[in-house]
Structure formats: structure tokens, C-alpha cells
PDB file of C-alpha atoms in Angstrom:
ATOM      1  CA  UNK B   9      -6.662  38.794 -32.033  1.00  0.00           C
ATOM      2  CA  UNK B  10      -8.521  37.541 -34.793  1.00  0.00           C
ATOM      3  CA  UNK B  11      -9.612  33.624 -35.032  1.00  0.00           C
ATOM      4  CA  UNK B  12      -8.973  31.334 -38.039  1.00  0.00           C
ATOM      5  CA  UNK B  13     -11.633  32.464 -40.583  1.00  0.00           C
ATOM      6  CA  UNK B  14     -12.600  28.523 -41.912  1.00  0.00           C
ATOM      7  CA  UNK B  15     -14.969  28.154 -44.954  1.00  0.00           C
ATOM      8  CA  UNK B  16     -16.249  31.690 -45.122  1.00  0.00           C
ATOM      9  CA  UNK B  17     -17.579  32.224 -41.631  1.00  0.00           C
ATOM     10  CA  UNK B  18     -17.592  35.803 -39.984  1.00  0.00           C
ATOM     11  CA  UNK B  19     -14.010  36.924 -38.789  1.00  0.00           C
ATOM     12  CA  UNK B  20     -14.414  36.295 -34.705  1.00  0.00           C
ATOM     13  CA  UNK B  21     -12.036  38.111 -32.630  1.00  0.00           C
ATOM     14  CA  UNK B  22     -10.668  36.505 -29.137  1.00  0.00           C
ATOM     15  CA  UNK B  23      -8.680  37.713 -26.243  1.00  0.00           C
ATOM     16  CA  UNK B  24      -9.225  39.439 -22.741  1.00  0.00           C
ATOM     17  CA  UNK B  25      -9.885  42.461 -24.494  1.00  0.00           C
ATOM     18  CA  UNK B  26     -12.750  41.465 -26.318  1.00  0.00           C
ATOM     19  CA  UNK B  27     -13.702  39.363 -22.960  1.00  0.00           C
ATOM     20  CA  UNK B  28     -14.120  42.569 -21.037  1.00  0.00           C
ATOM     21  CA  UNK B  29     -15.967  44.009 -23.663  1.00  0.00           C
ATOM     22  CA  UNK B  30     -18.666  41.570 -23.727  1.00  0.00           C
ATOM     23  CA  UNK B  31     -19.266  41.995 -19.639  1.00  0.00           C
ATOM     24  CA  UNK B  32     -19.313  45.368 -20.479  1.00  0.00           C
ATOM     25  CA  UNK B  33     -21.877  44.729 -22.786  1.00  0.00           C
ATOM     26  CA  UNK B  34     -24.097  42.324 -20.855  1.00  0.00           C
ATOM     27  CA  UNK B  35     -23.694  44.207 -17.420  1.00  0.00           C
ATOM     28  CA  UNK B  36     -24.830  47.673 -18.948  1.00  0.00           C
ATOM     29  CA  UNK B  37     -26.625  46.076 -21.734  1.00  0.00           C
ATOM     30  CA  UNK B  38     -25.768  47.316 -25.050  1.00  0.00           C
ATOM     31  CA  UNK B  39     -25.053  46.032 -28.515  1.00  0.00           C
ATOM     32  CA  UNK B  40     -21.752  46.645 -30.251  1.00  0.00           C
ATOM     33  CA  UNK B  41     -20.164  45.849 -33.442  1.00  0.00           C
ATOM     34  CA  UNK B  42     -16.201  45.591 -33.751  1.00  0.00           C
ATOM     35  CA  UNK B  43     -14.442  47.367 -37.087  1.00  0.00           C
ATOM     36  CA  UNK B  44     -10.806  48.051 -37.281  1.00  0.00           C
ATOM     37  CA  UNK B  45      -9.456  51.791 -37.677  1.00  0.00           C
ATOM     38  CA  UNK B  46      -8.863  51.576 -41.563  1.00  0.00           C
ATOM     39  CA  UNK B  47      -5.142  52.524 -41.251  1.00  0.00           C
ATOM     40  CA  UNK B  48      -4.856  49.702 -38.494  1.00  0.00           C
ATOM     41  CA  UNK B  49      -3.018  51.536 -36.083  1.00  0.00           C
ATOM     42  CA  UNK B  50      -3.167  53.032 -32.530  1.00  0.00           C
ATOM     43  CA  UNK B  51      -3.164  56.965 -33.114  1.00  0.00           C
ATOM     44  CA  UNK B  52      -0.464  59.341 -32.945  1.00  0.00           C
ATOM     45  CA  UNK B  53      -0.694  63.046 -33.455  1.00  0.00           C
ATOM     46  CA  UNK B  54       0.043  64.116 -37.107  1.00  0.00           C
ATOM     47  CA  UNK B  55       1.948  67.187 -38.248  1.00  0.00           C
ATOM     48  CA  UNK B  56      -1.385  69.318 -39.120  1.00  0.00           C
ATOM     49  CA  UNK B  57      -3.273  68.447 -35.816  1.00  0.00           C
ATOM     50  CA  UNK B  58      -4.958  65.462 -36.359  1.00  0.00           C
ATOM     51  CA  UNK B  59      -4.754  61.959 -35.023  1.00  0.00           C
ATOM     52  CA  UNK B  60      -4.995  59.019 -36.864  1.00  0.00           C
ATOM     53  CA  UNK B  61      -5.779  54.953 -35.857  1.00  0.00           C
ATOM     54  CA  UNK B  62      -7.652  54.479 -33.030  1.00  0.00           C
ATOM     55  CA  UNK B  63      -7.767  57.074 -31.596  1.00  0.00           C
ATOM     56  CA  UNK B  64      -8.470  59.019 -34.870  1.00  0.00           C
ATOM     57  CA  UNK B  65     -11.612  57.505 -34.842  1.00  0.00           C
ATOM     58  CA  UNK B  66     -12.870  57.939 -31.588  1.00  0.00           C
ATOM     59  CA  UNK B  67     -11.734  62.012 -31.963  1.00  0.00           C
ATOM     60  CA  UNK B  68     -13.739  62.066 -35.000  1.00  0.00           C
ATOM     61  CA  UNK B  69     -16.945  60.407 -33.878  1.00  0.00           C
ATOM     62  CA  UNK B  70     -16.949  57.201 -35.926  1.00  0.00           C
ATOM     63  CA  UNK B  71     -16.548  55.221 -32.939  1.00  0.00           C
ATOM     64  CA  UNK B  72     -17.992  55.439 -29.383  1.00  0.00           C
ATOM     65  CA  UNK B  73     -15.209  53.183 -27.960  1.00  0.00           C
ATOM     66  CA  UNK B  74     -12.193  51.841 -28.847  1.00  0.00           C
ATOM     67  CA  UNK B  75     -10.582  48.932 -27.035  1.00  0.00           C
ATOM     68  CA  UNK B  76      -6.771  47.500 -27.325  1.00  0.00           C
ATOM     69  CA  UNK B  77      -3.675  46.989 -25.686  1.00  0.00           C
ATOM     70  CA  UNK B  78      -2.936  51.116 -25.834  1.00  0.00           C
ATOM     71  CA  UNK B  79      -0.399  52.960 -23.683  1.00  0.00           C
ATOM     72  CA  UNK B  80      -2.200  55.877 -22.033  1.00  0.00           C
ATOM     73  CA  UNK B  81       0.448  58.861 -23.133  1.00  0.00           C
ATOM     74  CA  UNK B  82      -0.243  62.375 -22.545  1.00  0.00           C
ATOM     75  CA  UNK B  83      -0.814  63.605 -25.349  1.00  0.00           C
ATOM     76  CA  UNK B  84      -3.408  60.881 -26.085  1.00  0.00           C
ATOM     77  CA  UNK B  85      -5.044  61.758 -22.649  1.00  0.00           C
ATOM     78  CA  UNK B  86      -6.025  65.189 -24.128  1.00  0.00           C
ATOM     79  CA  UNK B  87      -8.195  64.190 -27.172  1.00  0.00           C
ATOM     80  CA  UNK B  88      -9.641  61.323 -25.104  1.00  0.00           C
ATOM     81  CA  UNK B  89     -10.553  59.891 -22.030  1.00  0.00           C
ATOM     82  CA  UNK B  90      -9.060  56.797 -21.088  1.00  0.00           C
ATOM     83  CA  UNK B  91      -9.842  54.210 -17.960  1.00  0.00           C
ATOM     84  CA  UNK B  92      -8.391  52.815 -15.300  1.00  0.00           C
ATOM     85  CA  UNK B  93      -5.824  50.303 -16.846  1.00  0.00           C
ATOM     86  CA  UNK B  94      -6.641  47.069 -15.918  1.00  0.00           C
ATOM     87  CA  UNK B  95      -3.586  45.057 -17.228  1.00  0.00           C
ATOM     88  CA  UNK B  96      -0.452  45.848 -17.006  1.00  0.00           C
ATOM     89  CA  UNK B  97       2.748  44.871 -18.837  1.00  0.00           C
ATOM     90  CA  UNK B  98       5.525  45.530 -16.950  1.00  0.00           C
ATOM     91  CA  UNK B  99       8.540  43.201 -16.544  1.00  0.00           C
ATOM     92  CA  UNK B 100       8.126  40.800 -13.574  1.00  0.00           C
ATOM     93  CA  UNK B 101      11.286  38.323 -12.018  1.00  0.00           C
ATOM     94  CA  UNK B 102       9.778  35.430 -10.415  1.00  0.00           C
ATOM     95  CA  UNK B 103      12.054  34.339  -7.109  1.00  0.00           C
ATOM     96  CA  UNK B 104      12.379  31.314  -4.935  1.00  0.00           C
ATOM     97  CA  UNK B 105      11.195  32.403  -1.529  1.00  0.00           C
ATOM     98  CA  UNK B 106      14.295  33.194   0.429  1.00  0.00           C
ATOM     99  CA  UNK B 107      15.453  30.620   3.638  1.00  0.00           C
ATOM    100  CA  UNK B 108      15.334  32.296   6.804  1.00  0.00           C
ATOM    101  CA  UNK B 109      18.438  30.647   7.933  1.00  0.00           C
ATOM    102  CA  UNK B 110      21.481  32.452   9.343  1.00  0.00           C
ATOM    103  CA  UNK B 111      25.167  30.878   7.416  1.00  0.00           C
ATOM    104  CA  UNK B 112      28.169  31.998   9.491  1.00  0.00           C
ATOM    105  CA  UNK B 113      30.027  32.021   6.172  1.00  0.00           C
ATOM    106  CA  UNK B 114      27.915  34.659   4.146  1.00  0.00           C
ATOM    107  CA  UNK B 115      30.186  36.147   4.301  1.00  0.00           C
ATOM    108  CA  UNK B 116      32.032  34.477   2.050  1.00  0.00           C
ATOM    109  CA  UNK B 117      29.030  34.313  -0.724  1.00  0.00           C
ATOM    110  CA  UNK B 118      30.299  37.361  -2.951  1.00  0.00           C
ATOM    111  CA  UNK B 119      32.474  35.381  -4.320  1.00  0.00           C
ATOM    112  CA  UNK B 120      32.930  31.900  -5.787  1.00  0.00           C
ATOM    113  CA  UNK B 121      35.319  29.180  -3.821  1.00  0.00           C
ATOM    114  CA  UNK B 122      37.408  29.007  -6.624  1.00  0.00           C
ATOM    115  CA  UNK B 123      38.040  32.779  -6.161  1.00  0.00           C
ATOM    116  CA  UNK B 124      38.738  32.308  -2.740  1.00  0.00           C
ATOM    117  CA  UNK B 125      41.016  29.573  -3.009  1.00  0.00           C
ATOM    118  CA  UNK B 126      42.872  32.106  -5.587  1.00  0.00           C
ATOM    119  CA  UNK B 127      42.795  34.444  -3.063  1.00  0.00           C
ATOM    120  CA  UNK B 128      44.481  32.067  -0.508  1.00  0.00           C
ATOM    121  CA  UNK B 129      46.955  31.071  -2.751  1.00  0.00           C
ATOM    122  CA  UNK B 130      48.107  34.226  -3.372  1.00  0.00           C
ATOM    123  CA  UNK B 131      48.471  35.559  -0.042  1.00  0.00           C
ATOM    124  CA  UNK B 132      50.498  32.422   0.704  1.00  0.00           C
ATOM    125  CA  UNK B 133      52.804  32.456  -2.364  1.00  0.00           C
ATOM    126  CA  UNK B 134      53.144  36.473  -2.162  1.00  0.00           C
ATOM    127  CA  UNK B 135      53.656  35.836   2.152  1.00  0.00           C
ATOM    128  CA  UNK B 136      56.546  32.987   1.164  1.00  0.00           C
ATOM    129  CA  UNK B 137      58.129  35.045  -0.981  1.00  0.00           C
ATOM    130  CA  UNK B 138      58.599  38.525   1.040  1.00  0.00           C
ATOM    131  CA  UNK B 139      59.707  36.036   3.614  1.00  0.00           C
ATOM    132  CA  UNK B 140      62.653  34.486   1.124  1.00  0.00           C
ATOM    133  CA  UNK B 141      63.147  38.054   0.263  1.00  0.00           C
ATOM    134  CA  UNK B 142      63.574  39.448   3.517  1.00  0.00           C
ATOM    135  CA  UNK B 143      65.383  36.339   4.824  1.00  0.00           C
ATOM    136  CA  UNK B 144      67.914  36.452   1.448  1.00  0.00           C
ATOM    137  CA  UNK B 145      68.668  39.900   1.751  1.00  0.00           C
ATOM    138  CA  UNK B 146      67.959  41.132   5.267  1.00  0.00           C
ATOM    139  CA  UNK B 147      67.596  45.133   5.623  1.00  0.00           C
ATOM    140  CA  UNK B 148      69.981  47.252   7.200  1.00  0.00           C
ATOM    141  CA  UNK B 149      68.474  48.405  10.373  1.00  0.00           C
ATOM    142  CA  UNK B 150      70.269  50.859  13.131  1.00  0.00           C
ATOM    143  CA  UNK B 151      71.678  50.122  15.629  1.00  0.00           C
ATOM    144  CA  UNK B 152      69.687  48.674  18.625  1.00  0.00           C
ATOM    145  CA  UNK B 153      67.021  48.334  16.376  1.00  0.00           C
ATOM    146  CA  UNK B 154      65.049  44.586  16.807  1.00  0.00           C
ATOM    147  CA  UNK B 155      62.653  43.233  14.516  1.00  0.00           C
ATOM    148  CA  UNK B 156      61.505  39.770  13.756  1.00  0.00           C
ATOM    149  CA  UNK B 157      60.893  38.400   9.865  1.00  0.00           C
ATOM    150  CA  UNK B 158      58.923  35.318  10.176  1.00  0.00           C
ATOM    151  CA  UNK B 159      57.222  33.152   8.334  1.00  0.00           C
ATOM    152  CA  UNK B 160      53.615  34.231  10.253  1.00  0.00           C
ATOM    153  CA  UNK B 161      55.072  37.901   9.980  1.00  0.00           C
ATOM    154  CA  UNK B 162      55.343  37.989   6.422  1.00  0.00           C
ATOM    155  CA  UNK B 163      52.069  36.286   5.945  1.00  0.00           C
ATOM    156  CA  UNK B 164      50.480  38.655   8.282  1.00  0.00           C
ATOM    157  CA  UNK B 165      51.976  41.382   6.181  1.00  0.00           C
ATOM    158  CA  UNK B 166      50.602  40.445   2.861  1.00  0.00           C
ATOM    159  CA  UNK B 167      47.387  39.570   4.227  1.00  0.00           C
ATOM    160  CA  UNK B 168      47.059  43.272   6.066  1.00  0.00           C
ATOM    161  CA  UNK B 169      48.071  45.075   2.755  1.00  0.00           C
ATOM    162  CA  UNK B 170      45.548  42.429   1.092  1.00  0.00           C
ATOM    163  CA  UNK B 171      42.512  43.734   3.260  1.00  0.00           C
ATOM    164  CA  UNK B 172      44.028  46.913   3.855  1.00  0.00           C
ATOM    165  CA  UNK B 173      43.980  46.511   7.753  1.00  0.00           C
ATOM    166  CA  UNK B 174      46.898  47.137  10.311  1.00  0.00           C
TER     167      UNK B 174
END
């Protein structure tokens, strides 16, 4: 990026960029002068062959390098060669190193306790209610038939069909 230019002095230009470049330059010991491709872009391919920006310059030998925060595409790999990158720009998600504790109830953790306390509820209600149901207006079994409608029976019922279990 370019500095504040105050009271006429030279535009400076700052960044890591422009920090590699001068280790580049004292390590291997050359002199360099920075311009800006005129139409102040990267480079892309245009329709009758040509490139333009940055790397229109380099392809045309009016620079010797070019340095900026470029993606390396193919098609800009085949006019020019291109480093190593060292930066990289991806998306990152910082995390809070994880507990190494064991909860008995992690189960549990896929949903909120308000959710589960729905979920409760429901079974209850719904269990109450085929049991008031069931004791209201018993079904016709055959004869010699036995079975038992209870409270725990009806609740085990619902909560079976709930978790789809036998």
C-alpha cells in the first residue's frame, strides 16, 4: 500500500510485500525501482491473446518482477513463472482447546434443555392421554385374551414409538 504522500515527498509504499522485496534486494544485492502497471490491475488474458496489468508487463519485458497479493491461476502460470507462495489467505476458525473430560450426559448435548424438557413433556402429556383413552373406552379384546393398560404402560408406549424402540 502506498503511505500518506505529506508536503511533496516521494510516494513510499509499505507492507510485507514490499518487506520481502527489500531482503530480496539486500540478500542478492540488487537495486530496484517500484512503478505501477499503468492500467493498475493484476493481468487477465484478453480476447486477442494478450495480457494486460501485471502480468502484462512482465510478458512484455517492461518489468523483471512483479510483486502483489496475486492468485497463481493456470492460465497465468503459462506466460509466467511464479514462486512458492509464501502467504496465504485462506479462511481460518480459531477454537478453544477442547477439555479432555468424559460427561455421562453428552449425550444429551445435541440439544438444548429447553428442548428436552419439551420432549419430556410431551411424552408425558401424549402417555396420560392414551392412558385416559384406553381407560375411557377400553378395546374389545377376545376372549381369554389379558392385557394390562397402565399408567407406566402407556408411557412406555409413547416413549417406544418416540425413539422408535420395542
Amino acid at each position: 500500500m502506498v503511505s500518506e504522500n505529506v508536503l511533496g515527498k516521494p510516494k513510499k509504499y509499505q507492507g510485507f510485500s514490499i518487506d520481502v522485496l527489500e531482503a530480496l534486494a539486500t540478500y542478492l544485492g540488487f537495486k530496484y525501482e517500484i512503478y505501477v502497471a499503468p492500467d493498475h490491475k493484476y493481468g487477465s488474458p484478453q480476447d486477442d491473446g494478450s495480457w494486460n496489468g501485471l502480468i502484462g508487463e512482465l510478458v512484455f519485458k517492461r518489468a523483471d518482477i512483479g510483486i502483489s497479493a496475486l492468485t497463481i491461476t493456470p492460465d497465468r502460470e503459462n506466460v509466467v513463472d511464479f514462486t512458492t507462495r509464501y502467504m496465504d489467505y485462506s479462511v481460518g476458525v480459531l477454537l478453544r482447546k477442547a477439555e479432555k473430560t468424559v460427561d455421562m450426559f453428552a449425550c444429551l448435548a445435541p440439544f438444548d434443555l429447553s428442548l428436552w424438557a419439551c420432549i419430556a413433556g410431551t411424552v408425558l402429556l401424549v402417555g396420560l392421554l392414551v392412558y385416559l383413552l384406553n381407560w375411557l373406552n377400553p378395546p374389545r379384546l377376545q376372549m381369554g385374551s389379558m392385557t394390562s393398560t397402565t399408567l407406566y404402560n402407556s408411557m412406555w408406549f409413547v416413549y417406544g414409538s418416540f425413539v422408535q424402540q420395542g
